[in-house]
Each structure stands twice: as structure tokens, then as C-alpha cells.
Short mmCIF file of C-alpha atoms and ligand atoms in Angstrom, two decimals:
data_model
loop_
_atom_site.label_atom_id
_atom_site.label_comp_id
_atom_site.label_asym_id
_atom_site.label_seq_id
_atom_site.Cartn_x
_atom_site.Cartn_y
_atom_site.Cartn_z
CA MET A 13 -8.11 -22.42 8.71
CA ILE A 14 -9.23 -22.00 5.21
CA ALA A 15 -8.06 -20.18 1.93
CA ILE A 16 -10.77 -17.82 0.42
CA GLN A 17 -9.47 -18.37 -2.77
CA GLU A 18 -11.70 -20.57 -5.24
CA LYS A 19 -8.94 -22.88 -5.94
CA THR A 20 -8.08 -24.07 -2.72
CA VAL A 21 -11.84 -23.86 -1.40
CA THR A 22 -12.89 -26.18 -4.30
CA ASP A 23 -9.89 -27.98 -4.35
CA GLU A 24 -10.49 -29.34 -1.04
CA GLN A 25 -13.94 -30.42 -0.60
CA GLN A 26 -13.77 -30.87 3.11
CA VAL A 27 -14.09 -27.45 3.75
CA GLN A 28 -17.65 -27.19 5.34
CA PRO A 29 -20.03 -24.09 5.94
CA ALA A 30 -19.66 -22.35 9.76
CA PRO A 31 -22.45 -24.20 12.09
CA PRO A 32 -25.60 -21.64 12.70
CA CYS A 33 -25.10 -18.89 14.22
CA VAL A 34 -25.99 -15.29 14.91
CA MET A 35 -22.89 -12.50 14.90
CA VAL A 36 -23.44 -9.69 16.95
CA ILE A 37 -21.46 -6.88 15.84
CA PHE A 38 -21.01 -4.19 18.76
CA GLY A 39 -20.19 -0.91 16.85
CA ALA A 40 -21.90 -1.76 13.86
CA SER A 41 -22.08 1.81 12.60
CA GLY A 42 -18.23 2.39 12.97
CA ASP A 43 -15.67 1.94 10.27
CA LEU A 44 -14.38 -1.56 10.75
CA THR A 45 -17.94 -2.94 10.30
CA LYS A 46 -18.05 -1.16 6.65
CA ARG A 47 -14.56 -1.75 5.48
CA LEU A 48 -13.77 -4.99 6.88
CA LEU A 49 -16.42 -6.58 8.37
CA MET A 50 -19.10 -6.81 5.95
CA PRO A 51 -16.92 -7.35 2.93
CA SER A 52 -15.14 -10.26 4.97
CA LEU A 53 -18.89 -12.03 5.26
CA LEU A 54 -19.69 -11.58 1.70
CA ASN A 55 -16.49 -13.37 1.03
CA LEU A 56 -17.48 -16.01 3.18
CA ALA A 57 -20.81 -16.21 1.83
CA ARG A 58 -19.03 -16.40 -1.97
CA GLY A 59 -17.26 -19.13 -0.82
CA LYS A 60 -20.19 -21.12 0.73
CA LEU A 61 -18.75 -20.91 4.23
CA LEU A 62 -21.70 -19.27 5.79
CA PRO A 63 -24.44 -21.40 7.06
CA ASP A 64 -27.86 -21.29 5.50
CA GLU A 65 -29.11 -20.35 9.40
CA PHE A 66 -27.12 -17.48 9.54
CA ALA A 67 -27.74 -13.68 10.81
CA VAL A 68 -26.00 -10.54 11.82
CA VAL A 69 -27.09 -8.23 14.36
CA GLY A 70 -25.90 -4.75 14.25
CA ILE A 71 -25.99 -2.76 17.33
CA ALA A 72 -24.92 0.97 18.08
CA ARG A 73 -26.07 4.08 19.59
CA ARG A 74 -27.04 5.55 15.87
CA GLN A 75 -30.59 5.41 15.62
CA MET A 76 -31.68 3.18 12.79
CA SER A 77 -34.01 0.42 11.87
CA SER A 78 -33.08 -3.01 10.10
CA ASP A 79 -34.09 -1.74 7.03
CA ASP A 80 -31.69 1.52 7.35
CA PHE A 81 -28.97 -0.57 8.46
CA ARG A 82 -29.38 -3.03 5.40
CA ALA A 83 -29.76 -0.13 2.82
CA GLN A 84 -26.57 1.68 4.57
CA MET A 85 -24.36 -1.61 4.15
CA SER A 86 -25.86 -1.96 0.79
CA GLN A 87 -24.46 1.17 -0.37
CA ASP A 88 -21.10 0.80 1.83
CA ILE A 89 -20.35 -2.28 0.17
CA GLN A 90 -20.16 -1.32 -3.45
CA GLU A 91 -17.29 0.88 -1.79
CA PHE A 92 -15.55 -1.60 0.00
CA ALA A 93 -15.95 -4.97 -1.11
CA THR A 94 -12.61 -6.72 -2.28
CA GLY A 95 -14.07 -7.38 -5.35
CA SER A 96 -17.17 -6.80 -7.60
CA VAL A 97 -20.49 -7.43 -5.66
CA ASP A 98 -22.16 -10.63 -7.03
CA ARG A 99 -25.98 -9.05 -6.33
CA ASP A 100 -27.72 -12.67 -5.32
CA THR A 101 -24.64 -13.15 -2.74
CA TRP A 102 -25.11 -9.84 -1.59
CA ASP A 103 -28.74 -10.18 -1.15
CA TRP A 104 -28.53 -13.43 0.73
CA LEU A 105 -26.41 -11.81 3.39
CA ALA A 106 -28.66 -8.59 3.64
CA GLN A 107 -31.54 -10.11 4.21
CA ARG A 108 -30.26 -11.56 7.12
CA LEU A 109 -28.97 -8.27 8.49
CA TYR A 110 -30.97 -6.94 11.84
CA TYR A 111 -30.05 -3.74 13.54
CA LEU A 112 -30.68 -2.39 17.19
CA SER A 113 -29.81 0.77 18.75
CA GLY A 114 -28.74 1.48 22.06
CA SER A 115 -25.94 2.46 24.20
CA PHE A 116 -23.49 -0.26 25.41
CA GLU A 117 -23.61 0.93 29.16
CA ASP A 118 -27.50 0.84 29.23
CA ALA A 119 -28.78 -2.67 30.80
CA ASN A 120 -31.84 -2.21 28.93
CA SER A 121 -30.00 -2.37 25.38
CA TYR A 122 -28.80 -5.81 26.57
CA GLN A 123 -32.76 -6.69 27.55
CA GLN A 124 -33.41 -5.49 23.85
CA LEU A 125 -30.99 -7.78 22.56
CA ALA A 126 -32.02 -10.91 24.43
CA LYS A 127 -35.16 -10.22 22.97
CA LEU A 128 -33.95 -9.69 19.47
CA LEU A 129 -31.98 -12.67 19.34
CA ALA A 130 -34.48 -15.10 20.56
CA GLN A 131 -36.57 -13.39 17.71
CA VAL A 132 -33.87 -14.06 15.23
CA ASP A 133 -33.24 -17.73 16.35
CA GLN A 134 -36.61 -18.41 15.58
CA GLU A 135 -36.78 -16.92 12.09
CA ARG A 136 -33.38 -17.86 10.72
CA GLY A 137 -32.92 -21.05 13.15
CA THR A 138 -29.76 -20.00 14.12
CA GLY A 139 -29.54 -22.27 17.29
CA GLY A 140 -28.54 -19.94 20.06
CA ASN A 141 -25.02 -19.65 19.46
CA TYR A 142 -23.46 -16.45 19.24
CA LEU A 143 -20.69 -14.61 18.15
CA TYR A 144 -20.30 -11.15 19.68
CA TYR A 145 -17.88 -8.97 17.63
CA LEU A 146 -16.51 -5.81 19.71
CA ALA A 147 -15.65 -3.38 17.05
CA THR A 148 -15.74 -0.64 19.62
CA ALA A 149 -13.52 1.46 21.90
CA SER A 150 -11.25 -0.38 24.31
CA ASP A 151 -12.84 1.00 26.87
CA PHE A 152 -15.97 -0.74 26.17
CA PHE A 153 -14.95 -4.08 26.41
CA SER A 154 -14.79 -4.85 29.94
CA LYS A 155 -18.34 -3.21 30.12
CA ILE A 156 -20.14 -5.19 27.15
CA VAL A 157 -19.00 -8.30 28.41
CA ARG A 158 -20.26 -7.77 32.17
CA GLN A 159 -23.52 -6.80 30.79
CA LEU A 160 -23.28 -9.86 28.34
CA GLY A 161 -23.29 -12.07 31.44
CA ASP A 162 -25.62 -10.26 33.45
CA VAL A 163 -28.45 -11.28 31.33
CA GLY A 164 -27.47 -14.31 30.50
CA LEU A 165 -26.13 -14.03 27.15
CA ALA A 166 -22.66 -14.83 27.74
CA GLN A 167 -23.11 -18.30 29.59
CA GLU A 168 -22.76 -21.51 27.22
CA SER A 169 -24.71 -24.33 27.85
CA GLU A 170 -25.59 -28.09 26.55
CA GLY A 171 -26.01 -27.33 22.75
CA HIS A 172 -24.98 -23.99 21.93
CA TRP A 173 -22.11 -21.62 22.17
CA ARG A 174 -21.02 -18.29 23.22
CA ARG A 175 -17.72 -16.60 21.55
CA VAL A 176 -16.34 -12.78 21.81
CA ILE A 177 -14.06 -11.69 19.53
CA ILE A 178 -11.97 -8.70 21.01
CA GLU A 179 -10.58 -6.31 18.84
CA LYS A 180 -7.07 -4.49 19.54
CA PRO A 181 -5.67 -2.92 21.33
CA PHE A 182 -5.93 -5.02 24.15
CA GLY A 183 -4.80 -3.06 27.01
CA ASN A 184 -2.39 -0.13 27.25
CA ASP A 185 0.20 -1.66 28.87
CA LEU A 186 1.18 -4.82 30.98
CA ASP A 187 -1.16 -3.73 33.86
CA SER A 188 -4.23 -2.75 31.90
CA ALA A 189 -3.92 -5.69 29.80
CA ARG A 190 -3.74 -8.16 33.12
CA ASN A 191 -6.85 -6.24 34.37
CA LEU A 192 -8.59 -6.74 30.71
CA ASN A 193 -7.66 -10.51 30.88
CA GLN A 194 -9.20 -10.73 34.70
CA ASN A 195 -12.33 -8.70 33.76
CA LEU A 196 -13.03 -11.07 31.00
CA GLY A 197 -12.18 -14.16 32.57
CA SER A 198 -14.66 -13.23 35.59
CA VAL A 199 -17.47 -14.09 33.09
CA LEU A 200 -16.30 -15.88 30.30
CA SER A 201 -14.02 -18.87 30.10
CA GLU A 202 -10.40 -18.96 28.05
CA ASN A 203 -11.70 -20.86 25.42
CA GLN A 204 -15.00 -18.37 24.84
CA ILE A 205 -12.36 -14.98 24.23
CA TYR A 206 -11.00 -15.05 20.89
CA ARG A 207 -8.14 -11.92 20.84
CA ILE A 208 -7.72 -10.72 17.20
CA ASP A 209 -4.38 -9.85 15.83
CA HIS A 210 -5.38 -9.08 11.73
CA TYR A 211 -1.80 -10.21 10.67
CA LEU A 212 -2.64 -13.58 11.61
CA GLY A 213 -5.33 -13.86 9.12
CA LYS A 214 -3.03 -12.66 6.44
CA GLU A 215 -2.14 -15.41 4.19
CA THR A 216 1.50 -14.77 3.95
CA VAL A 217 1.70 -14.58 8.08
CA GLN A 218 0.01 -18.48 7.70
CA ASN A 219 2.66 -19.37 5.49
CA ILE A 220 5.34 -18.72 7.33
CA LEU A 221 4.45 -21.93 9.42
CA VAL A 222 3.78 -23.95 6.06
CA PHE A 223 7.08 -22.67 4.91
CA ARG A 224 9.25 -23.59 7.43
CA PHE A 225 7.44 -26.63 8.85
CA GLY A 226 6.52 -28.21 5.48
CA ASN A 227 9.34 -28.05 3.76
CA GLY A 228 12.67 -30.09 4.55
CA LEU A 229 15.02 -27.66 3.31
CA PHE A 230 14.72 -24.73 5.50
CA GLU A 231 14.61 -25.90 9.09
CA PRO A 232 18.05 -27.77 9.35
CA VAL A 233 19.82 -24.19 8.77
CA TRP A 234 17.10 -21.90 10.77
CA ASN A 235 19.62 -21.57 13.34
CA ARG A 236 22.49 -19.66 14.83
CA ASN A 237 24.83 -21.77 13.11
CA TYR A 238 23.88 -20.42 9.75
CA ILE A 239 21.58 -17.37 10.42
CA ASP A 240 23.79 -14.03 11.20
CA HIS A 241 20.73 -11.96 11.88
CA VAL A 242 17.23 -11.67 11.00
CA GLN A 243 15.28 -8.25 10.13
CA ILE A 244 11.70 -7.40 10.53
CA THR A 245 10.21 -4.22 8.55
CA VAL A 246 6.50 -3.09 8.43
CA ALA A 247 6.53 0.28 7.19
CA GLU A 248 3.39 2.17 5.61
CA THR A 249 2.97 5.10 3.74
CA VAL A 250 0.07 6.09 5.28
CA GLY A 251 -0.01 8.79 8.55
CA VAL A 252 -2.37 8.47 11.66
CA GLU A 253 -5.50 9.21 8.84
CA GLY A 254 -7.61 11.00 11.21
CA ARG A 255 -6.90 8.55 14.06
CA GLY A 256 -4.97 11.09 16.05
CA GLY A 257 -7.41 11.15 19.08
CA PHE A 258 -6.23 7.54 19.42
CA TYR A 259 -2.85 7.25 18.17
CA GLU A 260 -1.64 9.95 20.61
CA GLY A 261 -2.34 7.80 23.37
CA ALA A 262 -0.84 4.78 21.60
CA GLY A 263 2.28 5.35 19.38
CA ALA A 264 3.81 2.74 17.04
CA LEU A 265 5.23 0.73 19.88
CA ARG A 266 2.02 0.25 21.35
CA ASP A 267 0.05 0.25 18.15
CA MET A 268 2.31 -2.39 15.92
CA VAL A 269 4.98 -3.59 17.61
CA GLU A 270 3.49 -5.32 20.85
CA ASN A 271 1.09 -7.16 18.65
CA HIS A 272 1.69 -7.32 14.66
CA LEU A 273 5.25 -7.32 15.07
CA PHE A 274 5.84 -9.98 17.78
CA GLN A 275 3.64 -12.32 15.54
CA LEU A 276 5.62 -12.17 12.67
CA LEU A 277 8.72 -12.38 15.23
CA ALA A 278 7.20 -15.52 16.82
CA MET A 279 6.39 -17.25 13.84
CA THR A 280 9.68 -16.74 12.27
CA ALA A 281 11.42 -17.90 15.20
CA MET A 282 9.35 -19.84 17.73
CA GLU A 283 10.08 -23.99 18.03
CA PRO A 284 8.11 -26.32 15.71
CA PRO A 285 4.60 -27.02 17.71
CA LEU A 286 3.49 -30.45 18.46
CA SER A 287 0.69 -30.34 16.27
CA PHE A 288 -1.19 -27.53 14.53
CA ASP A 289 -3.55 -26.61 16.81
CA ALA A 290 -4.37 -24.10 19.13
CA GLY A 291 -2.93 -25.16 22.32
CA ALA A 292 0.17 -26.27 20.84
CA LEU A 293 0.93 -23.29 18.73
CA ARG A 294 0.25 -20.50 21.26
CA ASP A 295 2.45 -22.63 23.85
CA GLU A 296 5.56 -22.30 21.50
CA LYS A 297 4.80 -18.58 20.73
CA SER A 298 4.40 -18.16 24.44
CA LYS A 299 8.07 -19.99 25.15
CA LEU A 300 9.67 -17.63 22.30
CA LEU A 301 8.33 -14.36 23.53
CA HIS A 302 9.66 -15.34 27.25
CA ALA A 303 13.19 -16.10 26.03
CA ILE A 304 13.33 -12.27 24.53
CA LEU A 305 16.08 -10.89 27.20
CA PRO A 306 14.13 -8.49 28.95
CA LEU A 307 15.78 -5.15 28.02
CA SER A 308 17.29 -3.04 30.90
CA PRO A 309 16.70 0.91 30.78
CA GLU A 310 20.29 1.22 29.21
CA ALA A 311 19.39 -1.40 26.80
CA VAL A 312 16.50 0.63 26.25
CA HIS A 313 18.65 3.37 25.37
CA SER A 314 21.24 1.65 23.05
CA GLN A 315 18.90 -0.94 21.62
CA VAL A 316 15.68 0.99 20.82
CA VAL A 317 15.00 3.80 18.46
CA ARG A 318 11.97 6.17 18.54
CA GLY A 319 10.90 8.45 15.72
CA GLN A 320 8.57 10.95 15.11
CA TYR A 321 7.71 12.45 11.32
CA ASP A 322 7.99 15.91 10.21
CA GLU A 323 6.75 17.34 7.06
CA GLY A 324 7.97 15.80 3.86
CA THR A 325 6.78 14.07 0.63
CA VAL A 326 5.18 10.44 -0.09
CA LYS A 327 4.87 9.11 -3.35
CA GLY A 328 4.87 12.87 -4.72
CA LYS A 329 2.70 14.13 -2.15
CA HIS A 330 3.14 16.58 0.46
CA ILE A 331 2.48 15.24 4.20
CA SER A 332 2.44 17.75 7.21
CA ALA A 333 4.37 16.98 10.27
CA TYR A 334 2.48 14.15 12.90
CA ARG A 335 2.14 17.25 15.17
CA ALA A 336 0.19 19.11 12.93
CA GLU A 337 -2.40 16.43 12.74
CA PRO A 338 -5.75 17.01 14.31
CA ARG A 339 -6.09 16.31 17.62
CA VAL A 340 -2.31 15.96 17.88
CA ALA A 341 -0.22 17.93 20.47
CA PRO A 342 1.87 20.64 19.21
CA ASP A 343 4.49 19.15 21.51
CA SER A 344 3.61 15.88 21.06
CA ASN A 345 5.95 13.25 22.25
CA THR A 346 4.28 10.23 20.92
CA GLU A 347 6.51 7.93 18.29
CA THR A 348 5.46 7.20 14.80
CA TYR A 349 8.44 5.05 14.11
CA VAL A 350 10.14 2.47 16.27
CA ALA A 351 13.38 0.20 15.63
CA LEU A 352 14.78 -2.28 17.91
CA LYS A 353 16.96 -4.90 18.45
CA LEU A 354 16.16 -8.09 20.73
CA MET A 355 18.09 -10.78 21.41
CA ILE A 356 16.45 -14.68 21.88
CA ASP A 357 18.04 -16.07 24.70
CA ASN A 358 17.81 -20.01 23.88
CA TRP A 359 19.31 -22.84 22.25
CA ARG A 360 18.51 -22.04 18.68
CA TRP A 361 19.01 -18.55 18.54
CA ALA A 362 21.90 -17.16 21.18
CA GLY A 363 24.07 -14.40 19.69
CA VAL A 364 21.48 -13.79 16.38
CA PRO A 365 19.95 -10.40 16.68
CA PHE A 366 16.50 -9.46 15.76
CA TYR A 367 15.99 -6.19 14.29
CA LEU A 368 12.58 -5.03 14.02
CA ARG A 369 11.41 -1.39 12.56
CA THR A 370 7.93 -0.24 11.86
CA GLY A 371 7.08 3.59 10.66
CA LYS A 372 4.31 5.74 9.51
CA VAL A 373 4.69 8.05 6.00
CA MET A 374 7.31 5.60 4.68
CA PRO A 375 8.69 5.79 1.08
CA LYS A 376 7.13 2.53 0.42
CA ARG A 377 4.29 0.05 1.96
CA VAL A 378 6.56 -2.88 2.69
CA SER A 379 6.03 -5.71 5.79
CA GLU A 380 8.78 -8.30 4.97
CA ILE A 381 10.95 -10.70 7.07
CA ALA A 382 14.55 -10.61 5.84
CA ILE A 383 16.95 -13.49 6.99
CA GLN A 384 20.19 -12.80 6.38
CA PHE A 385 22.58 -15.95 6.44
CA LYS A 386 26.61 -15.90 7.47
CA ARG A 387 28.91 -15.32 4.91
CA VAL A 388 30.96 -18.17 3.59
CA PRO A 389 33.98 -18.56 5.81
CA HIS A 390 36.32 -18.55 2.92
CA LEU A 391 36.39 -16.68 -0.36
CA MET A 392 38.54 -18.24 -3.13
CA PHE A 393 37.35 -16.01 -5.93
CA ARG A 394 40.21 -13.96 -6.22
CA GLN A 395 38.53 -11.94 -9.03
CA THR A 396 35.72 -11.03 -7.05
CA SER A 397 35.80 -8.26 -4.68
CA VAL A 398 34.75 -8.78 -1.21
CA GLU A 399 31.66 -6.12 -1.44
CA ARG A 400 30.35 -8.27 -4.48
CA VAL A 401 30.07 -11.22 -2.13
CA THR A 402 26.69 -9.94 -0.25
CA PRO A 403 25.45 -12.72 1.85
CA ASN A 404 22.30 -14.92 0.95
CA PHE A 405 19.21 -13.05 2.25
CA LEU A 406 15.79 -15.08 2.40
CA VAL A 407 13.14 -12.87 2.35
CA LEU A 408 9.49 -13.49 3.47
CA HIS A 409 7.35 -10.78 1.75
CA ILE A 410 4.37 -10.27 3.60
CA GLN A 411 2.59 -7.49 1.83
CA PRO A 412 1.88 -6.22 -0.72
CA ASP A 413 3.86 -8.12 -2.95
CA GLU A 414 3.17 -11.69 -1.18
CA GLY A 415 5.78 -13.91 -1.81
CA ILE A 416 9.30 -15.10 -1.07
CA SER A 417 12.61 -14.54 -2.89
CA LEU A 418 15.97 -15.94 -1.94
CA GLN A 419 19.29 -13.94 -2.91
CA PHE A 420 22.69 -15.95 -3.81
CA GLY A 421 25.70 -15.68 -5.49
CA ALA A 422 26.03 -16.86 -9.34
CA LYS A 423 28.95 -16.51 -11.65
CA VAL A 424 28.98 -13.94 -14.25
CA PRO A 425 29.16 -15.59 -17.55
CA GLY A 426 32.51 -14.89 -19.13
CA PRO A 427 36.07 -16.31 -19.00
CA VAL A 428 37.18 -15.19 -15.51
CA VAL A 429 35.00 -16.51 -12.72
CA ARG A 430 33.47 -13.68 -10.77
CA MET A 431 30.30 -13.64 -8.98
CA ASP A 432 27.39 -11.42 -8.40
CA THR A 433 23.84 -11.41 -6.88
CA VAL A 434 21.02 -12.86 -8.18
CA GLU A 435 17.09 -13.25 -6.71
CA MET A 436 14.77 -15.90 -7.22
CA ASP A 437 11.34 -15.35 -7.06
CA PHE A 438 8.44 -16.49 -6.05
CA HIS A 439 4.70 -14.49 -6.29
CA TYR A 440 1.75 -15.93 -4.85
CA HIS A 441 -0.04 -14.20 -7.07
CA ASP A 442 1.87 -15.64 -10.25
CA TYR A 443 1.26 -19.48 -8.55
CA PHE A 444 -2.34 -19.20 -6.98
CA GLY A 445 -4.11 -16.45 -8.76
CA THR A 446 -4.96 -15.28 -5.46
CA GLN A 447 -8.34 -13.15 -5.15
CA PRO A 448 -8.10 -10.16 -3.04
CA THR A 449 -9.58 -10.55 0.66
CA THR A 450 -9.54 -8.54 3.70
CA GLY A 451 -7.58 -11.11 5.63
CA TYR A 452 -10.50 -11.17 8.56
CA GLU A 453 -12.40 -14.06 6.44
CA THR A 454 -10.22 -16.63 8.08
CA LEU A 455 -10.44 -15.19 11.76
CA ILE A 456 -14.34 -14.88 11.76
CA TYR A 457 -14.67 -18.34 9.99
CA ASP A 458 -12.41 -19.89 12.58
CA CYS A 459 -14.13 -18.16 15.58
CA MET A 460 -17.49 -19.63 14.31
CA ILE A 461 -16.00 -23.28 14.16
CA GLY A 462 -14.36 -23.21 17.28
CA ASP A 463 -10.46 -22.90 16.05
CA ALA A 464 -8.54 -20.42 18.26
CA THR A 465 -5.22 -21.15 16.57
CA LEU A 466 -4.72 -17.71 15.15
CA PHE A 467 -5.84 -15.67 17.87
CA GLN A 468 -4.26 -14.76 20.99
CA ARG A 469 -4.31 -16.33 24.20
CA SER A 470 -4.06 -14.58 27.79
CA ASP A 471 -0.77 -15.55 28.33
CA ASN A 472 0.41 -14.45 24.67
CA VAL A 473 -0.59 -10.96 25.11
CA GLU A 474 0.58 -10.31 28.62
CA ILE A 475 4.20 -11.77 27.74
CA GLY A 476 3.87 -9.24 24.61
CA TRP A 477 3.35 -6.34 26.93
CA SER A 478 6.41 -7.52 29.55
CA VAL A 479 8.67 -7.18 26.55
CA VAL A 480 7.75 -3.99 25.85
CA GLN A 481 6.92 -2.45 29.26
CA PRO A 482 10.73 -1.63 30.37
CA ILE A 483 10.56 0.36 27.05
CA LEU A 484 7.65 2.38 28.19
CA ASP A 485 8.74 2.93 31.49
CA ALA A 486 12.37 4.01 30.26
CA TRP A 487 10.72 6.36 27.62
CA LYS A 488 8.48 8.08 30.11
CA ALA A 489 11.12 8.42 32.27
CA SER A 490 13.25 10.53 29.40
CA PRO A 491 11.36 12.19 26.57
CA PRO A 492 12.71 12.32 23.45
CA SER A 493 15.36 15.32 22.91
CA ARG A 494 14.99 15.75 19.28
CA PHE A 495 10.96 15.04 18.26
CA PRO A 496 10.48 15.31 15.14
CA ASN A 497 13.08 13.48 13.87
CA TYR A 498 12.75 12.15 10.28
CA ALA A 499 11.05 13.72 7.28
CA ALA A 500 7.79 12.19 5.92
CA GLY A 501 8.81 9.45 3.15
CA SER A 502 12.22 8.87 4.68
CA TRP A 503 13.05 5.40 5.83
CA GLY A 504 13.21 6.56 9.65
CA PRO A 505 15.93 8.38 11.67
CA GLN A 506 19.46 8.18 11.25
CA GLU A 507 19.69 6.28 14.73
CA ALA A 508 17.89 3.30 13.48
CA ASP A 509 20.54 3.24 10.68
CA GLN A 510 23.16 3.46 13.39
CA LEU A 511 21.95 0.63 15.56
CA LEU A 512 22.87 -1.61 13.13
CA GLU A 513 25.82 0.11 11.92
CA ARG A 514 27.29 -0.34 15.70
CA ASP A 515 27.24 -3.95 14.64
CA GLY A 516 28.51 -4.08 11.31
CA ARG A 517 25.55 -4.40 9.69
CA HIS A 518 22.70 -2.55 7.74
CA TRP A 519 19.05 -2.47 7.04
CA ARG A 520 18.49 -4.35 3.54
CA LYS A 521 17.61 -1.83 1.17
CA ILE A 522 14.16 -1.89 -0.11
CA ASP A 523 13.67 -0.05 -3.34
CA GLY A 524 11.13 2.66 -3.23
C1 LIG R 622 -3.46 -1.72 12.83
C2 LIG R 622 -2.68 -0.43 13.51
O1 LIG R 622 -3.49 -2.47 13.70
O2 LIG R 622 -2.76 -2.22 11.70
C3 LIG R 622 -2.53 0.78 12.22
O3 LIG R 622 -3.71 0.34 14.20
C4 LIG R 622 -1.92 0.36 11.28
O4 LIG R 622 -2.44 2.07 12.74
C5 LIG R 622 -2.51 -0.94 10.68
O5 LIG R 622 -2.13 1.42 10.22
C6 LIG R 622 -1.84 -1.83 9.20
O6 LIG R 622 -2.36 -2.96 9.27
P1 LIG R 622 -1.93 -3.41 7.39
O7 LIG R 622 -2.88 -4.78 7.29
O8 LIG R 622 -2.33 -2.40 6.49
O9 LIG R 622 -0.39 -3.57 7.80
#
């Protein structure tokens, strides 16, 4: 794993450029390539983390020459780079861009690809090492990998490697995820498959591990004896942004909970791994997800809330209802909000609820993990009303204000002993002066060096799906009775508040 910000890279001289390789992007004319992959490669190049013997081969249906592709990317990078574009660095990268037009289903495209890759190896000294990035619709994942296998482009042999990065969604339910794993596994070995969850590329998500396991202070209280409950919030101000066609078949549970929120949950709640390597970390994540108490249909009813937004206002802007979005059915039952309560059935967490929520068009973009500690057993300060004694909250702020804050009680200055809640704040930016990144840099670099720690193993994704499958089944059997049920710009349906109120708790108030 690497940190792109100059400070860390220059401080830690041991960060080496990746080995010679070609990154082959399937779906190179799409959004992901211009918005995230090219800006990430530029950032990696800026940090001197790409080797001289490097090239990118873009492949997509659109007819274009390599020169057209370079021109297009050179234009797009101006818009999507995370900072100003350094001319020399971009030129260095741009001259390494190649393009091939072809259909992902046509065997001929793969023959062409094999030829082009042989040529690139010759020209660039890339040594036959190929990283295939599948930035395509998920229907193509199995097909592309099978065709790569058919023309011998997936096989590794002495002296060169072949790896595949698979974007999400990895399946649509438990069965399809299993099928996809099987299809990939019939061509590739597990250590060639890199299933991406871009939340794991976020610095603050990785920091959860450092915070928990690199400090002596917190881990001793990280359990049911001291923690009352945990709240994980991923709120977005955006709606579905023209992706209605995709989102209709997904919904918030599939799009966010099964992957991003479960990653946050696993990082927060798993046991300390034996070492910081892919096997140990992924073992612990799997164990944690396995320990989640399965939800019966009744539990789905009482512990899971779904919502869909109606029209409303976000940041002063009028937002139409989800059902009025292009390519969304006017009577759609797709959820754009989910809140749920999960219990983890193990020694550390017995009796500690984990409340998770995520939604579109919320008042504020914020992702955070809030850990509420238990109240003191006895209050000796008579001058302080019980309401003023708020419990300690430790909040890991994932985005956009990355940092950590701790709420605790302090004496209000004056002659009588009264308490109020104060906050201690750490902001990443103040301390490290971080540079904006896409979050994909680390993931791409890690794949190039063969480090799968921040990627999902086959069992990780299947366990994730097995946790949400009962919810999918119960929802299918009983469609929502009153969608839409929250206004754009609100914090979600009132049932989500009731979910916590029934337990005598409430969502942490987030300003916005
Ligand atoms: C994607 C989802 O995986 O994550 C999107 O498909 C969502 O619907 C996005 O908007 C959120 O990512 P981030 O990094 O902006 O929190």
C-alpha cells in the first residue's frame, strides 16, 4: 500500500515503481477511464510509481486510432485530473497510450489484442506482464475473462504475470456472485483476481486499521464492555445521476450496503489480523461477516428500513422524485435509502448493535463511523442535568472532512461543577496537507505489485451477499407499501429514526 501525498512518498524512500507492465482497460471509452483511471495513472506517474516500461492499451467498441485516444484523454485529463496537470508528466503517460477498437464478444478482438500486446512488449519492454482492468458493464466480466483465456492471454508462466481487476457490481445476489466466482475461477487462479471496492482505496478507510491496531489506547476499550453501539453512515447529496437504468436493478442495498458499508463494518469490528497481509486481513474480514446474526423474515421487517426519495430540495436546489428520473419506472419500488441494525454474534460484540444507513439526496455528503461509548454508571455531579451528560462519541470521519473526533464531557468554567460536551478534533488535512487523489491510485499500484490486501477475496464477496440475501428475499416477497417515503434533502424516512428510538437511541446529529 502507498500514500500518494508527496510527504509520505518522499519520506519513505522504499516505495518503488511498479514492475514493467501493460494496463489493458476494457471499456476505455467510458466514464470510469476518463474520470478515475487516467487521473489515477497521472498521480502515480507524478509520484514516480510507474516504471518507464509501462503502457496502457484501451479497448472499446468505439472506432478510434491510438492517436485519437491520446487526443481524447489529453482533453479529458484537463477536466478530471485531481490537481493541475503537469505537462511533462502527462506527455510521459500520453506517449504510452494505445487503443484498439473491438467488441468484447468477438474472438477476433482478442486475436488483435494479443498482436498489439506483443508489439507493445517489443516497443516498451513491458515483459508480457498484463493487468486487465474490466471497466465494463458486469455482464461482460465472465465473457472477457473466458476469451482472454481462449487466446492464451490469461495464463501466467515463468517470468510474467496476468492479473484482472473486476469492478463492482460483483453479482446481483448470492447465486450470481457464486456463478461469477466460478466462471472466473475456471480461467484464473484466485491470486490473479482483484475484486475492487473503491472504499478500500480511501486513506481514511485504511486508517481505521492503523487507528485500531497501531495505538495501544483504543483497542482495550473496543468491545462490548465499553461500547454501547456503533453507527455507520454513508450519506450522499447526489441522486442517481443519469444511472437510472443501472440503479433500477440495483438499489441502495446492492449498490452500497453489501460492499462499501460492509467494508467499513468489517474494518471497524474485525479481530486483529495476525499480520498485515492479504491472507490474514481477508480471513478476519470473512470471520466477522460470518458472525453477523442472520436475519429472519421477521427480523428483516423489524430491523431493516428501506426508503425512496420524493421531490425536495438539496443545498437550495430542487430535486425531482426518484420515480421521475430518466429510465426509472414511474411506480418503481427500488430503494434509494437503507437503514439496518445488525448484531454480531461473537465474544467481542455480543449485545452491541451496529446501525448502518446510506441514502441518496441527503442534506450533506458525509461518511462516518460513530462509536458511542457506554454512559458512566453513576453521576455524581448534582448540578448537571442528565441530558447534558452526553455519552462519549468517537467519530472516524471518512469523507469529505477526513479526520477523527472525540466527544467528551468537560467542566464548564465557574464556581459550581457543571458539565458540558466538548470535542477534540483531528483533521487529516491540517496535519498531513494531503493532496487530492481519486482513491484508485493505491488499488492500481497494489495490483501491479501483486498485493491483494485491499481487494476482496471470493469468500468475502459471497459472505457479504449471504448477509443481504434474506433482505432481498423478504423485500421481494413484500413490496414497499408507501414509496416514496422521504423528501430529497431530508435524513431519510421516519422509520429509520424509529429503528433506533425503539432501542432508546438516536442517530448522531450531523450538521448540514
Ligand atoms: C458507487 C456507487 O460504488 O459508490 C454509487 O455505485 C455511489 O451509487 C458511489 O454514488 C459513492 O462513492 P463515493 O466514493 O463518492 O462515496
